[in-house]
Amino acid sequence: MEFIKVTEQKEPFIALIELNRPKELNALNKQLMEEVRDALQALDKNDQVRVIIITGNEQAFAAGADIKQMADKSAIDMLLIDQFSTWDQIRRTKKPIIAAVSGFALGGGCEFAMTCDMIIASETAKFGQPEIKIGTIPGAGGTQRLTRAIGKAKSMELILTGRFLSAEDALYYGLVNKVVPKEMYMLETMQLAKEIAQLSPVAVQLAKEAVNRSFETHLDEGLAFERKNFYLTFASEDQKEGMKAFVEKRKADFKGK
Ligand code: CAA
């Protein structure tokens, strides 16, 4: 791995992926995203991993797709390279992914963070879709995910002007889960990850799948999907353990089975 660093057990059951192209503010070139895809596929299969954290560095989560790599390409080059298809793996990952964002999360960087399941932001975080300023538009989900996350009016403003959204405003508009001082954003993310990692990974996976389904279907279908996943948890040892522990007034020990 040249552009990312993967730590499988940052803490028990918690994996960390660090984007590592600091000089380019973690601009997301094709290879970096292929490395992310491969890492996520491997972590999803690793039963010692229950939660995945993705982060950049203090200055930048990621300042977008690599403009230098794209600048001279034709439409057909872009079509054939189809580099954003590697991003689909982020969406397909079954385990929860938390983005820990400090500094710039722009263009593809903002889209990457939004493709994760939750975002913890440092007070220094700046979100935005500034593609319009370089004569193009978001291409990895920005027009869809930002609009779903913060609503049409603000999303339209950001996408049509390229303005940035401060961490405080990102919290106000519901783009991020929490904003904390810059020394705290990894700690806060780790705390959230630890809380989830103690729970039944089977239930967590089924819950994530059901929440995501709400973006893709109408209410009737979504409710039916949720109910089936709810019933399915009753096939797990974790559900038996969880309910038994509640009755016995002790902490449950979830095995992921
Ligand atoms: N692609 C390639 N290189 C980038 C980059 C990007 N997206 N963002 C920053 N860099 C590089 C700069 O070229 C610079 O490299 P050199 O030192 O070799 O010149 C280095 O990172 C540091 O950047 P700056 O000197 O510009 O740093 P700054 O602090 O003055 O500005 C910034 C920071 C405001 C984030 C500015 O770098 C910037 O505007 N970056 C581009 C943001 C952008 O437009 N992102 C969208 C990209 S398109 C996209 O993402 C499409 C999509 O939907 C997937």
PDB file of C-alpha atoms and ligand atoms in Angstrom:
ATOM      1  CA  MET A   1       0.000   0.000   0.000  1.00  0.00           C
ATOM      2  CA  GLU A   2       1.614   3.244  -1.132  1.00  0.00           C
ATOM      3  CA  PHE A   3      -1.037   5.856  -0.409  1.00  0.00           C
ATOM      4  CA  ILE A   4      -2.886   4.459   2.587  1.00  0.00           C
ATOM      5  CA  LYS A   5      -1.898   2.928   5.892  1.00  0.00           C
ATOM      6  CA  VAL A   6      -4.039   0.169   7.344  1.00  0.00           C
ATOM      7  CA  THR A   7      -3.956  -0.870  11.014  1.00  0.00           C
ATOM      8  CA  GLU A   8      -6.152  -3.916  11.462  1.00  0.00           C
ATOM      9  CA  GLN A   9      -6.376  -3.734  15.260  1.00  0.00           C
ATOM     10  CA  LYS A  10      -6.009  -0.107  16.283  1.00  0.00           C
ATOM     11  CA  GLU A  11      -8.051  -1.183  19.265  1.00  0.00           C
ATOM     12  CA  PRO A  12      -9.710  -4.565  19.659  1.00  0.00           C
ATOM     13  CA  PHE A  13     -12.192  -5.025  16.777  1.00  0.00           C
ATOM     14  CA  ILE A  14     -11.430  -1.559  15.344  1.00  0.00           C
ATOM     15  CA  ALA A  15      -9.496  -1.055  12.108  1.00  0.00           C
ATOM     16  CA  LEU A  16      -8.044   2.222  10.941  1.00  0.00           C
ATOM     17  CA  ILE A  17      -7.407   3.335   7.359  1.00  0.00           C
ATOM     18  CA  GLU A  18      -5.277   6.490   7.086  1.00  0.00           C
ATOM     19  CA  LEU A  19      -5.077   8.296   3.754  1.00  0.00           C
ATOM     20  CA  ASN A  20      -1.459   9.087   3.237  1.00  0.00           C
ATOM     21  CA  ARG A  21      -0.659  11.554   0.436  1.00  0.00           C
ATOM     22  CA  PRO A  22      -0.025  14.527   2.718  1.00  0.00           C
ATOM     23  CA  LYS A  23       1.807  16.722   0.189  1.00  0.00           C
ATOM     24  CA  GLU A  24      -1.172  16.592  -2.146  1.00  0.00           C
ATOM     25  CA  LEU A  25      -3.682  17.066   0.694  1.00  0.00           C
ATOM     26  CA  ASN A  26      -4.704  13.437   0.194  1.00  0.00           C
ATOM     27  CA  ALA A  27      -5.971  14.062  -3.340  1.00  0.00           C
ATOM     28  CA  LEU A  28      -7.734  10.856  -4.288  1.00  0.00           C
ATOM     29  CA  ASN A  29      -5.938   9.424  -7.269  1.00  0.00           C
ATOM     30  CA  LYS A  30      -6.977   6.163  -8.881  1.00  0.00           C
ATOM     31  CA  GLN A  31      -4.402   4.049  -7.074  1.00  0.00           C
ATOM     32  CA  LEU A  32      -5.300   5.458  -3.660  1.00  0.00           C
ATOM     33  CA  MET A  33      -8.948   4.588  -4.166  1.00  0.00           C
ATOM     34  CA  GLU A  34      -8.035   1.117  -5.425  1.00  0.00           C
ATOM     35  CA  GLU A  35      -6.034   0.630  -2.247  1.00  0.00           C
ATOM     36  CA  VAL A  36      -9.031   1.775  -0.193  1.00  0.00           C
ATOM     37  CA  ARG A  37     -11.268  -0.651  -2.076  1.00  0.00           C
ATOM     38  CA  ASP A  38      -8.895  -3.575  -1.471  1.00  0.00           C
ATOM     39  CA  ALA A  39      -8.462  -2.684   2.205  1.00  0.00           C
ATOM     40  CA  LEU A  40     -12.215  -2.458   2.767  1.00  0.00           C
ATOM     41  CA  GLN A  41     -12.809  -5.784   1.054  1.00  0.00           C
ATOM     42  CA  ALA A  42     -10.220  -7.451   3.289  1.00  0.00           C
ATOM     43  CA  LEU A  43     -11.445  -5.786   6.497  1.00  0.00           C
ATOM     44  CA  ASP A  44     -15.035  -6.724   5.703  1.00  0.00           C
ATOM     45  CA  LYS A  45     -13.965 -10.399   5.615  1.00  0.00           C
ATOM     46  CA  ASN A  46     -11.822 -10.196   8.762  1.00  0.00           C
ATOM     47  CA  ASP A  47     -13.889 -11.378  11.719  1.00  0.00           C
ATOM     48  CA  GLN A  48     -11.561  -9.613  14.155  1.00  0.00           C
ATOM     49  CA  VAL A  49     -12.797  -6.302  12.726  1.00  0.00           C
ATOM     50  CA  ARG A  50     -16.192  -4.890  13.651  1.00  0.00           C
ATOM     51  CA  VAL A  51     -15.841  -1.165  12.918  1.00  0.00           C
ATOM     52  CA  ILE A  52     -13.683   0.678  10.384  1.00  0.00           C
ATOM     53  CA  ILE A  53     -12.412   4.234  10.793  1.00  0.00           C
ATOM     54  CA  ILE A  54     -11.185   6.218   7.791  1.00  0.00           C
ATOM     55  CA  THR A  55      -9.181   9.362   8.351  1.00  0.00           C
ATOM     56  CA  GLY A  56      -6.727  11.718   6.699  1.00  0.00           C
ATOM     57  CA  ASN A  57      -4.452  14.031   8.663  1.00  0.00           C
ATOM     58  CA  GLU A  58      -5.007  17.264  10.575  1.00  0.00           C
ATOM     59  CA  GLN A  59      -4.724  19.423   7.480  1.00  0.00           C
ATOM     60  CA  ALA A  60      -6.896  17.404   5.133  1.00  0.00           C
ATOM     61  CA  PHE A  61      -9.229  14.468   5.086  1.00  0.00           C
ATOM     62  CA  ALA A  62      -8.994  14.750   1.292  1.00  0.00           C
ATOM     63  CA  ALA A  63      -9.035  17.752  -1.041  1.00  0.00           C
ATOM     64  CA  GLY A  64     -10.881  15.898  -3.781  1.00  0.00           C
ATOM     65  CA  ALA A  65     -10.230  13.682  -6.738  1.00  0.00           C
ATOM     66  CA  ASP A  66      -6.759  14.213  -8.177  1.00  0.00           C
ATOM     67  CA  ILE A  67      -7.210  17.185 -10.504  1.00  0.00           C
ATOM     68  CA  LYS A  68      -3.750  16.765 -12.036  1.00  0.00           C
ATOM     69  CA  GLN A  69      -4.542  13.169 -12.963  1.00  0.00           C
ATOM     70  CA  MET A  70      -7.830  14.187 -14.617  1.00  0.00           C
ATOM     71  CA  ALA A  71      -6.961  17.541 -16.198  1.00  0.00           C
ATOM     72  CA  ASP A  72      -6.103  16.343 -19.737  1.00  0.00           C
ATOM     73  CA  LYS A  73      -8.526  13.464 -19.987  1.00  0.00           C
ATOM     74  CA  SER A  74     -11.275  13.262 -22.593  1.00  0.00           C
ATOM     75  CA  ALA A  75     -14.817  12.208 -21.750  1.00  0.00           C
ATOM     76  CA  ILE A  76     -14.132   8.818 -23.290  1.00  0.00           C
ATOM     77  CA  ASP A  77     -10.896   8.446 -21.285  1.00  0.00           C
ATOM     78  CA  MET A  78     -12.929   9.147 -18.150  1.00  0.00           C
ATOM     79  CA  LEU A  79     -15.611   6.689 -19.220  1.00  0.00           C
ATOM     80  CA  LEU A  80     -13.088   3.937 -19.897  1.00  0.00           C
ATOM     81  CA  ILE A  81     -11.001   4.560 -16.791  1.00  0.00           C
ATOM     82  CA  ASP A  82     -14.285   4.657 -14.842  1.00  0.00           C
ATOM     83  CA  GLN A  83     -12.341   5.356 -11.696  1.00  0.00           C
ATOM     84  CA  PHE A  84     -15.308   6.140  -9.517  1.00  0.00           C
ATOM     85  CA  SER A  85     -16.577   2.577  -9.866  1.00  0.00           C
ATOM     86  CA  THR A  86     -13.910   1.518  -7.338  1.00  0.00           C
ATOM     87  CA  TRP A  87     -15.711   3.802  -4.881  1.00  0.00           C
ATOM     88  CA  ASP A  88     -18.739   1.508  -4.984  1.00  0.00           C
ATOM     89  CA  GLN A  89     -16.927  -0.780  -2.538  1.00  0.00           C
ATOM     90  CA  ILE A  90     -17.182   1.849   0.171  1.00  0.00           C
ATOM     91  CA  ARG A  91     -20.930   1.679  -0.218  1.00  0.00           C
ATOM     92  CA  ARG A  92     -20.929  -2.130  -0.338  1.00  0.00           C
ATOM     93  CA  THR A  93     -18.944  -2.526   2.889  1.00  0.00           C
ATOM     94  CA  LYS A  94     -21.104  -4.343   5.412  1.00  0.00           C
ATOM     95  CA  LYS A  95     -19.316  -3.156   8.520  1.00  0.00           C
ATOM     96  CA  PRO A  96     -19.881   0.360   9.804  1.00  0.00           C
ATOM     97  CA  ILE A  97     -17.407   2.974   8.596  1.00  0.00           C
ATOM     98  CA  ILE A  98     -16.772   6.194  10.514  1.00  0.00           C
ATOM     99  CA  ALA A  99     -15.001   9.085   8.799  1.00  0.00           C
ATOM    100  CA  ALA A 100     -12.808  11.146  11.152  1.00  0.00           C
ATOM    101  CA  VAL A 101     -12.467  14.481   9.367  1.00  0.00           C
ATOM    102  CA  SER A 102     -10.047  17.299  10.074  1.00  0.00           C
ATOM    103  CA  GLY A 103      -9.265  20.101   7.636  1.00  0.00           C
ATOM    104  CA  PHE A 104     -10.377  19.907   4.016  1.00  0.00           C
ATOM    105  CA  ALA A 105     -13.058  17.465   2.899  1.00  0.00           C
ATOM    106  CA  LEU A 106     -13.673  18.849  -0.564  1.00  0.00           C
ATOM    107  CA  GLY A 107     -15.070  17.481  -3.802  1.00  0.00           C
ATOM    108  CA  GLY A 108     -14.311  13.769  -3.829  1.00  0.00           C
ATOM    109  CA  GLY A 109     -13.106  14.173  -0.232  1.00  0.00           C
ATOM    110  CA  CYS A 110     -16.532  15.354   0.873  1.00  0.00           C
ATOM    111  CA  GLU A 111     -18.149  12.631  -1.233  1.00  0.00           C
ATOM    112  CA  PHE A 112     -15.867  10.021   0.320  1.00  0.00           C
ATOM    113  CA  ALA A 113     -16.768  11.174   3.849  1.00  0.00           C
ATOM    114  CA  MET A 114     -20.470  11.159   2.977  1.00  0.00           C
ATOM    115  CA  THR A 115     -20.214   7.613   1.634  1.00  0.00           C
ATOM    116  CA  CYS A 116     -19.080   6.526   5.092  1.00  0.00           C
ATOM    117  CA  ASP A 117     -21.810   5.848   7.644  1.00  0.00           C
ATOM    118  CA  MET A 118     -21.019   8.562  10.168  1.00  0.00           C
ATOM    119  CA  ILE A 119     -18.739  11.579  10.315  1.00  0.00           C
ATOM    120  CA  ILE A 120     -16.935  12.959  13.342  1.00  0.00           C
ATOM    121  CA  ALA A 121     -15.425  16.346  12.558  1.00  0.00           C
ATOM    122  CA  SER A 122     -12.709  18.459  14.066  1.00  0.00           C
ATOM    123  CA  GLU A 123     -13.685  22.107  14.478  1.00  0.00           C
ATOM    124  CA  THR A 124     -11.188  22.787  11.655  1.00  0.00           C
ATOM    125  CA  ALA A 125     -13.105  20.697   9.118  1.00  0.00           C
ATOM    126  CA  LYS A 126     -14.245  22.344   5.903  1.00  0.00           C
ATOM    127  CA  PHE A 127     -16.700  20.555   3.665  1.00  0.00           C
ATOM    128  CA  GLY A 128     -17.593  21.500   0.125  1.00  0.00           C
ATOM    129  CA  GLN A 129     -18.151  20.537  -3.479  1.00  0.00           C
ATOM    130  CA  PRO A 130     -15.992  23.131  -5.265  1.00  0.00           C
ATOM    131  CA  GLU A 131     -15.910  21.296  -8.629  1.00  0.00           C
ATOM    132  CA  ILE A 132     -17.904  24.141 -10.214  1.00  0.00           C
ATOM    133  CA  LYS A 133     -14.857  26.369  -9.757  1.00  0.00           C
ATOM    134  CA  ILE A 134     -12.808  24.139 -12.016  1.00  0.00           C
ATOM    135  CA  GLY A 135     -15.513  23.864 -14.644  1.00  0.00           C
ATOM    136  CA  THR A 136     -17.021  20.554 -13.701  1.00  0.00           C
ATOM    137  CA  ILE A 137     -19.516  19.086 -11.231  1.00  0.00           C
ATOM    138  CA  PRO A 138     -19.390  16.467  -8.469  1.00  0.00           C
ATOM    139  CA  GLY A 139     -18.982  12.992  -9.959  1.00  0.00           C
ATOM    140  CA  ALA A 140     -18.817  10.636  -7.008  1.00  0.00           C
ATOM    141  CA  GLY A 141     -22.208  11.198  -5.445  1.00  0.00           C
ATOM    142  CA  GLY A 142     -22.050  14.826  -4.258  1.00  0.00           C
ATOM    143  CA  THR A 143     -25.208  16.086  -5.925  1.00  0.00           C
ATOM    144  CA  GLN A 144     -27.179  13.165  -4.496  1.00  0.00           C
ATOM    145  CA  ARG A 145     -25.687  12.546  -1.060  1.00  0.00           C
ATOM    146  CA  LEU A 146     -25.169  16.173  -0.067  1.00  0.00           C
ATOM    147  CA  THR A 147     -28.758  16.969  -1.045  1.00  0.00           C
ATOM    148  CA  ARG A 148     -30.098  14.034   0.959  1.00  0.00           C
ATOM    149  CA  ALA A 149     -27.897  14.997   3.911  1.00  0.00           C
ATOM    150  CA  ILE A 150     -28.443  18.755   4.159  1.00  0.00           C
ATOM    151  CA  GLY A 151     -31.452  19.497   1.961  1.00  0.00           C
ATOM    152  CA  LYS A 152     -31.876  21.134  -1.421  1.00  0.00           C
ATOM    153  CA  ALA A 153     -31.384  24.820  -0.622  1.00  0.00           C
ATOM    154  CA  LYS A 154     -27.997  24.543   1.080  1.00  0.00           C
ATOM    155  CA  SER A 155     -26.786  21.784  -1.211  1.00  0.00           C
ATOM    156  CA  MET A 156     -27.676  23.820  -4.281  1.00  0.00           C
ATOM    157  CA  GLU A 157     -25.828  26.820  -2.815  1.00  0.00           C
ATOM    158  CA  LEU A 158     -22.677  24.831  -2.080  1.00  0.00           C
ATOM    159  CA  ILE A 159     -22.637  22.986  -5.393  1.00  0.00           C
ATOM    160  CA  LEU A 160     -23.411  26.046  -7.545  1.00  0.00           C
ATOM    161  CA  THR A 161     -20.963  28.377  -5.789  1.00  0.00           C
ATOM    162  CA  GLY A 162     -18.246  26.033  -4.542  1.00  0.00           C
ATOM    163  CA  ARG A 163     -18.472  27.650  -1.098  1.00  0.00           C
ATOM    164  CA  PHE A 164     -17.221  25.693   1.888  1.00  0.00           C
ATOM    165  CA  LEU A 165     -19.324  24.616   4.856  1.00  0.00           C
ATOM    166  CA  SER A 166     -17.685  25.083   8.263  1.00  0.00           C
ATOM    167  CA  ALA A 167     -17.717  22.247  10.780  1.00  0.00           C
ATOM    168  CA  GLU A 168     -20.217  24.175  12.875  1.00  0.00           C
ATOM    169  CA  ASP A 169     -22.568  24.622   9.903  1.00  0.00           C
ATOM    170  CA  ALA A 170     -22.055  20.999   8.872  1.00  0.00           C
ATOM    171  CA  LEU A 171     -23.354  20.013  12.298  1.00  0.00           C
ATOM    172  CA  TYR A 172     -26.252  22.446  12.054  1.00  0.00           C
ATOM    173  CA  TYR A 173     -27.293  21.030   8.678  1.00  0.00           C
ATOM    174  CA  GLY A 174     -26.933  17.412   9.813  1.00  0.00           C
ATOM    175  CA  LEU A 175     -23.971  16.457   7.645  1.00  0.00           C
ATOM    176  CA  VAL A 176     -21.854  15.324  10.592  1.00  0.00           C
ATOM    177  CA  ASN A 177     -22.536  13.549  13.862  1.00  0.00           C
ATOM    178  CA  LYS A 178     -20.400  15.680  16.121  1.00  0.00           C
ATOM    179  CA  VAL A 179     -17.847  18.480  16.071  1.00  0.00           C
ATOM    180  CA  VAL A 180     -15.067  18.498  18.640  1.00  0.00           C
ATOM    181  CA  PRO A 181     -11.847  20.460  19.263  1.00  0.00           C
ATOM    182  CA  LYS A 182      -9.091  19.455  16.894  1.00  0.00           C
ATOM    183  CA  GLU A 183      -7.107  17.529  19.505  1.00  0.00           C
ATOM    184  CA  MET A 184     -10.174  15.375  20.138  1.00  0.00           C
ATOM    185  CA  TYR A 185     -11.531  14.226  16.808  1.00  0.00           C
ATOM    186  CA  MET A 186      -9.704  10.882  16.713  1.00  0.00           C
ATOM    187  CA  LEU A 187     -10.458  10.197  20.373  1.00  0.00           C
ATOM    188  CA  GLU A 188     -14.115  10.993  19.843  1.00  0.00           C
ATOM    189  CA  THR A 189     -14.229   8.775  16.749  1.00  0.00           C
ATOM    190  CA  MET A 190     -12.541   5.960  18.638  1.00  0.00           C
ATOM    191  CA  GLN A 191     -15.072   6.258  21.438  1.00  0.00           C
ATOM    192  CA  LEU A 192     -17.951   5.944  18.979  1.00  0.00           C
ATOM    193  CA  ALA A 193     -16.224   2.985  17.294  1.00  0.00           C
ATOM    194  CA  LYS A 194     -15.637   1.255  20.637  1.00  0.00           C
ATOM    195  CA  GLU A 195     -19.256   1.633  21.619  1.00  0.00           C
ATOM    196  CA  ILE A 196     -20.398  -0.019  18.388  1.00  0.00           C
ATOM    197  CA  ALA A 197     -17.661  -2.676  18.520  1.00  0.00           C
ATOM    198  CA  GLN A 198     -19.028  -3.975  21.854  1.00  0.00           C
ATOM    199  CA  LEU A 199     -22.390  -4.728  20.290  1.00  0.00           C
ATOM    200  CA  SER A 200     -23.488  -7.664  18.181  1.00  0.00           C
ATOM    201  CA  PRO A 201     -21.751  -7.329  14.814  1.00  0.00           C
ATOM    202  CA  VAL A 202     -24.551  -9.352  13.262  1.00  0.00           C
ATOM    203  CA  ALA A 203     -27.193  -6.909  14.504  1.00  0.00           C
ATOM    204  CA  VAL A 204     -25.003  -3.926  13.609  1.00  0.00           C
ATOM    205  CA  GLN A 205     -24.639  -5.160  10.036  1.00  0.00           C
ATOM    206  CA  LEU A 206     -28.366  -5.823   9.645  1.00  0.00           C
ATOM    207  CA  ALA A 207     -29.186  -2.422  11.162  1.00  0.00           C
ATOM    208  CA  LYS A 208     -26.780  -0.589   8.836  1.00  0.00           C
ATOM    209  CA  GLU A 209     -28.262  -2.378   5.843  1.00  0.00           C
ATOM    210  CA  ALA A 210     -31.794  -1.432   6.903  1.00  0.00           C
ATOM    211  CA  VAL A 211     -30.925   2.256   7.491  1.00  0.00           C
ATOM    212  CA  ASN A 212     -29.239   2.452   4.085  1.00  0.00           C
ATOM    213  CA  ARG A 213     -32.273   0.866   2.460  1.00  0.00           C
ATOM    214  CA  SER A 214     -34.329   3.873   3.559  1.00  0.00           C
ATOM    215  CA  PHE A 215     -32.497   5.953   0.950  1.00  0.00           C
ATOM    216  CA  GLU A 216     -33.289   3.557  -1.820  1.00  0.00           C
ATOM    217  CA  THR A 217     -36.900   2.624  -1.464  1.00  0.00           C
ATOM    218  CA  HIS A 218     -40.377   3.759  -0.456  1.00  0.00           C
ATOM    219  CA  LEU A 219     -41.657   3.347   3.086  1.00  0.00           C
ATOM    220  CA  ASP A 220     -43.660   0.135   2.607  1.00  0.00           C
ATOM    221  CA  GLU A 221     -40.734  -1.740   1.118  1.00  0.00           C
ATOM    222  CA  GLY A 222     -38.323  -0.247   3.654  1.00  0.00           C
ATOM    223  CA  LEU A 223     -40.473  -1.307   6.588  1.00  0.00           C
ATOM    224  CA  ALA A 224     -40.792  -4.836   5.203  1.00  0.00           C
ATOM    225  CA  PHE A 225     -37.024  -4.985   4.720  1.00  0.00           C
ATOM    226  CA  GLU A 226     -36.423  -3.783   8.261  1.00  0.00           C
ATOM    227  CA  ARG A 227     -38.854  -6.344   9.676  1.00  0.00           C
ATOM    228  CA  LYS A 228     -37.117  -9.217   7.870  1.00  0.00           C
ATOM    229  CA  ASN A 229     -33.740  -8.086   9.173  1.00  0.00           C
ATOM    230  CA  PHE A 230     -35.247  -7.790  12.663  1.00  0.00           C
ATOM    231  CA  TYR A 231     -36.565 -11.376  12.445  1.00  0.00           C
ATOM    232  CA  LEU A 232     -33.201 -12.496  11.077  1.00  0.00           C
ATOM    233  CA  THR A 233     -31.409 -11.282  14.212  1.00  0.00           C
ATOM    234  CA  PHE A 234     -33.364 -14.005  16.057  1.00  0.00           C
ATOM    235  CA  ALA A 235     -31.311 -16.571  14.149  1.00  0.00           C
ATOM    236  CA  SER A 236     -28.158 -15.265  15.847  1.00  0.00           C
ATOM    237  CA  GLU A 237     -26.587 -16.419  19.109  1.00  0.00           C
ATOM    238  CA  ASP A 238     -25.975 -12.738  19.814  1.00  0.00           C
ATOM    239  CA  GLN A 239     -29.697 -12.016  20.053  1.00  0.00           C
ATOM    240  CA  LYS A 240     -30.141 -14.907  22.511  1.00  0.00           C
ATOM    241  CA  GLU A 241     -27.141 -13.692  24.519  1.00  0.00           C
ATOM    242  CA  GLY A 242     -28.266 -10.045  24.412  1.00  0.00           C
ATOM    243  CA  MET A 243     -31.775 -10.733  25.684  1.00  0.00           C
ATOM    244  CA  LYS A 244     -30.589 -13.318  28.256  1.00  0.00           C
ATOM    245  CA  ALA A 245     -28.001 -10.850  29.603  1.00  0.00           C
ATOM    246  CA  PHE A 246     -30.706  -8.195  29.917  1.00  0.00           C
ATOM    247  CA  VAL A 247     -32.915 -10.551  31.932  1.00  0.00           C
ATOM    248  CA  GLU A 248     -29.961 -11.660  34.086  1.00  0.00           C
ATOM    249  CA  LYS A 249     -28.922  -8.012  34.595  1.00  0.00           C
ATOM    250  CA  ARG A 250     -25.393  -8.488  33.265  1.00  0.00           C
ATOM    251  CA  LYS A 251     -23.361  -7.152  30.335  1.00  0.00           C
ATOM    252  CA  ALA A 252     -23.808  -9.165  27.152  1.00  0.00           C
ATOM    253  CA  ASP A 253     -20.822 -10.859  25.538  1.00  0.00           C
ATOM    254  CA  PHE A 254     -21.423 -10.745  21.804  1.00  0.00           C
ATOM    255  CA  LYS A 255     -19.516 -13.210  19.636  1.00  0.00           C
ATOM    256  CA  GLY A 256     -20.671 -12.186  16.189  1.00  0.00           C
ATOM    257  CA  LYS A 257     -22.538 -15.432  15.562  1.00  0.00           C
TER     258      LYS A 257
HETATM  259  N1  CAA B   1      -5.896  17.290  -6.861  1.00  0.00           N
HETATM  260  C1  CAA B   1      -4.566  17.324  -7.054  1.00  0.00           C
HETATM  261  N2  CAA B   1      -3.717  18.035  -6.287  1.00  0.00           N
HETATM  262  C2  CAA B   1      -4.251  18.754  -5.279  1.00  0.00           C
HETATM  263  C3  CAA B   1      -5.637  18.770  -5.016  1.00  0.00           C
HETATM  264  C4  CAA B   1      -6.485  17.994  -5.865  1.00  0.00           C
HETATM  265  N3  CAA B   1      -7.804  17.893  -5.676  1.00  0.00           N
HETATM  266  N4  CAA B   1      -5.867  19.587  -3.970  1.00  0.00           N
HETATM  267  C5  CAA B   1      -4.664  20.055  -3.568  1.00  0.00           C
HETATM  268  N5  CAA B   1      -3.690  19.547  -4.360  1.00  0.00           N
HETATM  269  C6  CAA B   1      -2.250  19.810  -4.279  1.00  0.00           C
HETATM  270  C7  CAA B   1      -1.915  21.193  -4.814  1.00  0.00           C
HETATM  271  O1  CAA B   1      -1.818  21.181  -6.216  1.00  0.00           O
HETATM  272  C8  CAA B   1      -0.595  21.449  -4.129  1.00  0.00           C
HETATM  273  O2  CAA B   1       0.404  20.734  -4.809  1.00  0.00           O
HETATM  274  P1  CAA B   1       1.806  21.469  -5.206  1.00  0.00           P
HETATM  275  O3  CAA B   1       2.417  21.777  -3.865  1.00  0.00           O
HETATM  276  O4  CAA B   1       2.526  20.409  -5.973  1.00  0.00           O
HETATM  277  O5  CAA B   1       1.427  22.682  -5.955  1.00  0.00           O
HETATM  278  C9  CAA B   1      -0.770  20.790  -2.763  1.00  0.00           C
HETATM  279  O6  CAA B   1      -1.840  19.843  -2.930  1.00  0.00           O
HETATM  280  C10 CAA B   1      -1.174  21.777  -1.674  1.00  0.00           C
HETATM  281  O7  CAA B   1      -2.317  22.498  -2.117  1.00  0.00           O
HETATM  282  P2  CAA B   1      -2.405  24.100  -2.143  1.00  0.00           P
HETATM  283  O8  CAA B   1      -1.053  24.698  -2.335  1.00  0.00           O
HETATM  284  O9  CAA B   1      -3.469  24.491  -3.128  1.00  0.00           O
HETATM  285  O10 CAA B   1      -2.886  24.357  -0.650  1.00  0.00           O
HETATM  286  P3  CAA B   1      -3.764  25.577  -0.093  1.00  0.00           P
HETATM  287  O11 CAA B   1      -3.740  25.426   1.382  1.00  0.00           O
HETATM  288  O12 CAA B   1      -3.304  26.866  -0.693  1.00  0.00           O
HETATM  289  O13 CAA B   1      -5.256  25.307  -0.632  1.00  0.00           O
HETATM  290  C11 CAA B   1      -7.221  23.946  -1.086  1.00  0.00           C
HETATM  291  C12 CAA B   1      -5.963  24.187  -0.185  1.00  0.00           C
HETATM  292  C13 CAA B   1      -8.201  25.080  -0.896  1.00  0.00           C
HETATM  293  C14 CAA B   1      -7.824  22.647  -0.622  1.00  0.00           C
HETATM  294  C15 CAA B   1      -6.764  23.867  -2.553  1.00  0.00           C
HETATM  295  O14 CAA B   1      -5.687  22.956  -2.665  1.00  0.00           O
HETATM  296  C16 CAA B   1      -7.848  23.431  -3.481  1.00  0.00           C
HETATM  297  O15 CAA B   1      -8.706  24.213  -3.839  1.00  0.00           O
HETATM  298  N6  CAA B   1      -7.811  22.136  -3.923  1.00  0.00           N
HETATM  299  C17 CAA B   1      -8.721  21.620  -4.896  1.00  0.00           C
HETATM  300  C18 CAA B   1     -10.101  21.386  -4.309  1.00  0.00           C
HETATM  301  C19 CAA B   1     -11.029  20.878  -5.387  1.00  0.00           C
HETATM  302  O16 CAA B   1     -11.340  21.541  -6.334  1.00  0.00           O
HETATM  303  N7  CAA B   1     -11.510  19.623  -5.226  1.00  0.00           N
HETATM  304  C20 CAA B   1     -12.378  18.989  -6.163  1.00  0.00           C
HETATM  305  C21 CAA B   1     -11.604  18.130  -7.112  1.00  0.00           C
HETATM  306  S1  CAA B   1     -12.588  17.462  -8.430  1.00  0.00           S
HETATM  307  C22 CAA B   1     -13.452  16.199  -7.735  1.00  0.00           C
HETATM  308  O17 CAA B   1     -13.267  15.871  -6.586  1.00  0.00           O
HETATM  309  C23 CAA B   1     -14.439  15.500  -8.626  1.00  0.00           C
HETATM  310  C24 CAA B   1     -15.337  14.527  -7.948  1.00  0.00           C
HETATM  311  O18 CAA B   1     -16.476  14.781  -7.715  1.00  0.00           O
HETATM  312  C25 CAA B   1     -14.826  13.230  -7.549  1.00  0.00           C
END
